[in-house]
Tab-separated table of C-alpha atoms in Angstrom:
chain	number	residue	atom	x	y	z
A	299	UNK	CA	18.670	7.023	-2.627
A	300	UNK	CA	15.097	5.876	-2.096
A	301	UNK	CA	12.534	8.625	-2.039
A	302	UNK	CA	10.959	7.184	1.111
A	303	UNK	CA	13.207	5.673	3.744
A	304	UNK	CA	12.137	3.908	6.891
A	305	UNK	CA	14.024	2.861	9.960
A	306	UNK	CA	14.559	0.488	11.528
A	307	UNK	CA	14.047	-2.337	9.056
A	308	UNK	CA	13.332	-4.820	11.829
A	309	UNK	CA	12.319	-4.210	15.403
A	310	UNK	CA	11.782	-6.645	18.250
A	311	UNK	CA	10.247	-5.439	21.487
A	312	UNK	CA	8.897	-6.824	24.714
A	313	UNK	CA	5.234	-6.430	25.455
A	314	UNK	CA	4.580	-3.070	27.050
A	315	UNK	CA	7.499	-1.252	25.451
A	316	UNK	CA	7.172	2.079	23.655
A	317	UNK	CA	7.858	1.708	19.931
A	318	UNK	CA	9.027	4.331	17.439
A	319	UNK	CA	9.283	3.837	13.690
A	320	UNK	CA	10.718	6.623	11.541
A	321	UNK	CA	10.073	7.683	7.964
A	322	UNK	CA	11.960	10.267	5.919
A	323	UNK	CA	10.914	11.308	2.440
A	324	UNK	CA	12.356	13.428	-0.311
A	325	UNK	CA	9.313	13.824	-2.564
A	326	UNK	CA	6.922	16.707	-2.280
A	327	UNK	CA	3.744	15.485	-0.671
A	328	UNK	CA	0.384	16.736	0.490
A	329	UNK	CA	-0.009	14.021	3.111
A	330	UNK	CA	1.778	10.947	4.392
A	331	UNK	CA	0.209	7.593	5.122
A	332	UNK	CA	1.071	4.976	7.669
A	333	UNK	CA	-0.037	1.470	6.739
A	334	UNK	CA	-0.113	-1.779	8.675
A	335	UNK	CA	0.255	-5.140	6.991
A	336	UNK	CA	-0.342	-8.369	8.869
A	337	UNK	CA	0.812	-11.803	7.695
A	338	UNK	CA	-1.557	-12.812	4.919
A	339	UNK	CA	-1.102	-9.528	3.143
A	340	UNK	CA	-4.082	-7.303	3.825
A	341	UNK	CA	-3.160	-3.678	4.328
A	342	UNK	CA	-4.905	-1.341	6.733
A	343	UNK	CA	-4.475	2.396	6.511
A	344	UNK	CA	-3.656	3.620	10.019
A	345	UNK	CA	-3.162	7.322	9.499
A	346	UNK	CA	-3.110	9.966	6.853
A	347	UNK	CA	-1.565	13.179	8.090
A	348	UNK	CA	-0.394	16.404	6.568
A	349	UNK	CA	0.683	18.245	9.707
A	350	UNK	CA	1.125	17.888	13.433
A	351	UNK	CA	0.022	14.782	15.229
A	352	UNK	CA	-2.786	12.242	15.139
A	353	UNK	CA	-3.699	9.697	17.783
A	354	UNK	CA	-5.807	6.565	17.560
A	355	UNK	CA	-5.856	4.386	20.627
A	356	UNK	CA	-2.280	3.392	21.411
A	357	UNK	CA	-0.996	4.635	18.075
A	358	UNK	CA	0.375	8.131	17.543
A	359	UNK	CA	1.679	9.546	14.279
A	360	UNK	CA	3.579	12.801	13.914
A	361	UNK	CA	4.866	14.655	10.904
A	362	UNK	CA	7.257	17.550	10.373
A	363	UNK	CA	6.672	18.844	6.869
A	364	UNK	CA	9.688	21.185	6.923
A	365	UNK	CA	12.048	18.376	7.893
A	366	UNK	CA	10.217	15.817	5.700
A	367	UNK	CA	10.052	13.366	8.541
A	368	UNK	CA	7.324	11.372	10.197
A	369	UNK	CA	7.228	8.995	13.141
A	370	UNK	CA	4.806	6.302	14.211
A	371	UNK	CA	4.693	5.533	17.915
A	372	UNK	CA	3.033	2.619	19.661
A	373	UNK	CA	2.520	2.925	23.381
A	374	UNK	CA	2.180	-0.134	25.635
A	375	UNK	CA	2.963	-2.468	22.731
A	376	UNK	CA	1.192	-5.818	22.534
A	377	UNK	CA	1.931	-9.007	20.578
A	378	UNK	CA	-1.056	-8.276	18.346
A	379	UNK	CA	0.812	-5.169	17.153
A	380	UNK	CA	3.274	-7.499	15.416
A	381	UNK	CA	3.078	-6.579	11.745
A	382	UNK	CA	4.906	-4.726	9.012
A	383	UNK	CA	4.450	-0.963	9.167
A	384	UNK	CA	4.860	0.949	5.941
A	385	UNK	CA	4.942	4.660	5.310
A	386	UNK	CA	3.681	5.876	1.974
A	387	UNK	CA	4.050	9.253	0.341
A	388	UNK	CA	1.640	10.215	-2.431
A	389	UNK	CA	3.448	12.152	-5.137
A	390	UNK	CA	1.042	13.653	-7.668
A	391	UNK	CA	-1.090	10.634	-8.491
A	392	UNK	CA	1.650	8.153	-7.683
A	393	UNK	CA	2.466	6.602	-4.315
A	394	UNK	CA	5.987	5.940	-3.073
A	395	UNK	CA	6.474	3.398	-0.316
A	396	UNK	CA	9.072	2.806	2.322
A	397	UNK	CA	10.528	-0.681	2.536
A	398	UNK	CA	8.584	-1.332	5.722
A	399	UNK	CA	9.489	-2.012	9.336
A	400	UNK	CA	8.852	-5.520	10.587
A	401	UNK	CA	7.773	-5.262	14.217
A	402	UNK	CA	7.697	-8.283	16.499
A	403	UNK	CA	6.340	-7.822	19.999
A	404	UNK	CA	7.133	-10.682	22.336
A	405	UNK	CA	4.918	-11.541	25.302
B	1056	UNK	CA	-20.111	0.476	4.325
B	1057	UNK	CA	-18.470	-2.226	2.216
B	1058	UNK	CA	-14.717	-2.059	1.838
B	1059	UNK	CA	-12.588	-2.482	-1.228
B	1060	UNK	CA	-13.180	-5.930	-2.720
B	1061	UNK	CA	-10.570	-7.747	-4.738
B	1062	UNK	CA	-11.201	-10.975	-6.577
B	1063	UNK	CA	-9.967	-13.588	-6.707
B	1064	UNK	CA	-7.996	-13.862	-3.458
B	1065	UNK	CA	-5.621	-16.493	-4.796
B	1066	UNK	CA	-4.671	-17.512	-8.300
B	1067	UNK	CA	-2.224	-19.949	-9.838
B	1068	UNK	CA	-1.278	-19.540	-13.487
B	1069	UNK	CA	1.375	-20.992	-15.761
B	1070	UNK	CA	4.006	-19.047	-17.629
B	1071	UNK	CA	2.747	-17.524	-20.851
B	1072	UNK	CA	-0.860	-17.319	-19.733
B	1073	UNK	CA	-2.692	-14.121	-19.049
B	1074	UNK	CA	-4.625	-13.096	-15.955
B	1075	UNK	CA	-7.298	-10.563	-15.069
B	1076	UNK	CA	-7.766	-9.264	-11.538
B	1077	UNK	CA	-10.741	-7.276	-10.319
B	1078	UNK	CA	-11.139	-4.467	-7.809
B	1079	UNK	CA	-14.416	-2.968	-6.625
B	1080	UNK	CA	-13.881	0.333	-4.810
B	1081	UNK	CA	-15.788	1.815	-1.933
B	1082	UNK	CA	-19.026	3.411	-3.068
B	1083	UNK	CA	-18.371	7.010	-4.041
B	1084	UNK	CA	-14.675	6.510	-4.664
B	1085	UNK	CA	-13.744	7.332	-8.236
B	1086	UNK	CA	-10.042	6.551	-8.098
B	1087	UNK	CA	-8.578	3.063	-8.134
B	1088	UNK	CA	-4.852	2.464	-7.966
B	1089	UNK	CA	-2.984	-0.812	-8.312
B	1090	UNK	CA	0.201	-1.983	-6.624
B	1091	UNK	CA	2.492	-4.971	-6.838
B	1092	UNK	CA	4.195	-6.321	-3.755
B	1093	UNK	CA	7.088	-8.771	-3.970
B	1094	UNK	CA	9.570	-9.801	-1.291
B	1095	UNK	CA	12.452	-8.341	-3.268
B	1096	UNK	CA	10.975	-5.046	-4.465
B	1097	UNK	CA	8.418	-4.255	-1.792
B	1098	UNK	CA	5.348	-2.273	-2.782
B	1099	UNK	CA	5.438	-0.659	-6.195
B	1100	UNK	CA	2.872	1.499	-7.937
B	1101	UNK	CA	1.408	0.065	-11.138
B	1102	UNK	CA	-1.198	2.584	-12.294
B	1103	UNK	CA	-4.102	4.715	-11.213
B	1104	UNK	CA	-7.488	5.199	-12.834
B	1105	UNK	CA	-9.896	8.027	-12.236
B	1106	UNK	CA	-13.250	8.334	-13.985
B	1107	UNK	CA	-12.341	5.600	-16.482
B	1108	UNK	CA	-9.068	7.299	-17.473
B	1109	UNK	CA	-5.563	6.215	-16.597
B	1110	UNK	CA	-4.126	9.156	-14.702
B	1111	UNK	CA	-0.686	7.850	-13.922
B	1112	UNK	CA	1.446	4.830	-14.621
B	1113	UNK	CA	4.377	3.294	-12.827
B	1114	UNK	CA	7.465	1.783	-14.358
B	1115	UNK	CA	6.110	-1.578	-15.500
B	1116	UNK	CA	6.228	-3.207	-18.949
B	1117	UNK	CA	3.319	-3.008	-21.347
B	1118	UNK	CA	2.250	-6.542	-20.369
B	1119	UNK	CA	0.602	-4.877	-17.400
B	1120	UNK	CA	-2.545	-3.012	-18.305
B	1121	UNK	CA	-5.752	-1.944	-16.693
B	1122	UNK	CA	-9.083	-0.319	-17.195
B	1123	UNK	CA	-11.873	1.227	-15.214
B	1124	UNK	CA	-15.568	0.948	-15.832
B	1125	UNK	CA	-18.286	3.549	-15.449
B	1126	UNK	CA	-19.179	2.156	-12.011
B	1127	UNK	CA	-15.533	2.742	-10.945
B	1128	UNK	CA	-14.749	-0.969	-10.767
B	1129	UNK	CA	-11.325	-1.647	-12.165
B	1130	UNK	CA	-9.541	-4.583	-13.696
B	1131	UNK	CA	-5.892	-5.162	-14.284
B	1132	UNK	CA	-4.542	-7.582	-16.831
B	1133	UNK	CA	-1.146	-9.188	-17.104
B	1134	UNK	CA	-0.365	-10.928	-20.367
B	1135	UNK	CA	2.363	-13.444	-21.149
B	1136	UNK	CA	2.956	-14.192	-17.497
B	1137	UNK	CA	6.492	-14.625	-16.232
B	1138	UNK	CA	7.661	-16.330	-13.046
B	1139	UNK	CA	8.671	-12.917	-11.701
B	1140	UNK	CA	5.080	-11.729	-11.874
B	1141	UNK	CA	4.298	-13.869	-8.835
B	1142	UNK	CA	3.298	-11.313	-6.248
B	1143	UNK	CA	0.554	-9.880	-4.106
B	1144	UNK	CA	-1.465	-7.413	-6.160
B	1145	UNK	CA	-3.236	-4.772	-4.135
B	1146	UNK	CA	-5.686	-2.138	-5.151
B	1147	UNK	CA	-6.728	0.937	-3.232
B	1148	UNK	CA	-9.597	3.300	-3.764
B	1149	UNK	CA	-9.984	6.952	-2.920
B	1150	UNK	CA	-12.113	9.914	-3.866
B	1151	UNK	CA	-9.237	10.946	-6.131
B	1152	UNK	CA	-8.567	14.333	-4.570
B	1153	UNK	CA	-5.094	15.439	-3.535
B	1154	UNK	CA	-4.492	14.584	0.097
B	1155	UNK	CA	-7.385	12.166	0.163
B	1156	UNK	CA	-7.286	8.936	2.126
B	1157	UNK	CA	-6.867	5.532	0.560
B	1158	UNK	CA	-8.603	2.280	1.454
B	1159	UNK	CA	-6.826	-0.897	0.478
B	1160	UNK	CA	-8.275	-4.215	-0.549
B	1161	UNK	CA	-6.994	-7.512	0.827
B	1162	UNK	CA	-5.114	-8.280	-2.347
B	1163	UNK	CA	-4.882	-11.056	-4.892
B	1164	UNK	CA	-1.970	-13.422	-4.461
B	1165	UNK	CA	-0.818	-14.555	-7.890
B	1166	UNK	CA	1.540	-17.478	-8.279
B	1167	UNK	CA	3.036	-18.161	-11.683
B	1168	UNK	CA	4.447	-21.656	-12.148
C-alpha cells in the first residue's frame, strides 16, 4: 500500500464545475503539501497545511489530521486549471508523493 | 525575490556518461532536496542537504550523489548513466525546519540515449 494515495487518478470536468481531489496518507506528518504541475514539468506549491482549511482564490484545501485525509477543491473550474495535482507528505526529512490527479477542464 | 534556479533546463547524454545538475535555492533557504520524476514511478525523493550535510537519502543506487556548498547551492551527479535515468529532476529549497514550506525549481529534463 502506498503511503500517500490520491483519488481520482484522472478527472475531466466542464468549465464552471466544482472539483474535489482527495489525498489519504499513512505516514506521520507535520504538514501536507498540495502541488500543481503543468505540462512542461514545473511544479508550483499551492498549499502547505497542518490543520483546518486554507483558501487562495478559487482553490481551497482542507485537512483532517486525525483521519489522515486532505482534500483540494477548485470552485468555478476553468480550462487553465488543467494540470496534474499532487499531494506530498513530508516524513522526517523525506517527502512522499501521491501519484497525482490529472485534471482536464473542458471549455 | 528570485525563485529556485535549476540548470540546465534540458540535457541529452549517452549511456555510460556522467552528468551534473545544479540547483540554486531561494536566498535564506538552507535545505535543498532533489527528486526524480518518471512516467512510471512518479515523483521520488533522492536526497536532502542541509548546511552542506546530507540529511536524508532515498532509495537510489550509489550512482546518484550530491553535495551542497557553503552558499547553499547544491549539485547532484549521476555517474554511468543508464537509459532508465531519463527523467525530470527537480529540486526544492526550504528553510529546513519541520513543517516548513518548499519552493520547487522548474526542473532539468535529462534524456539518456
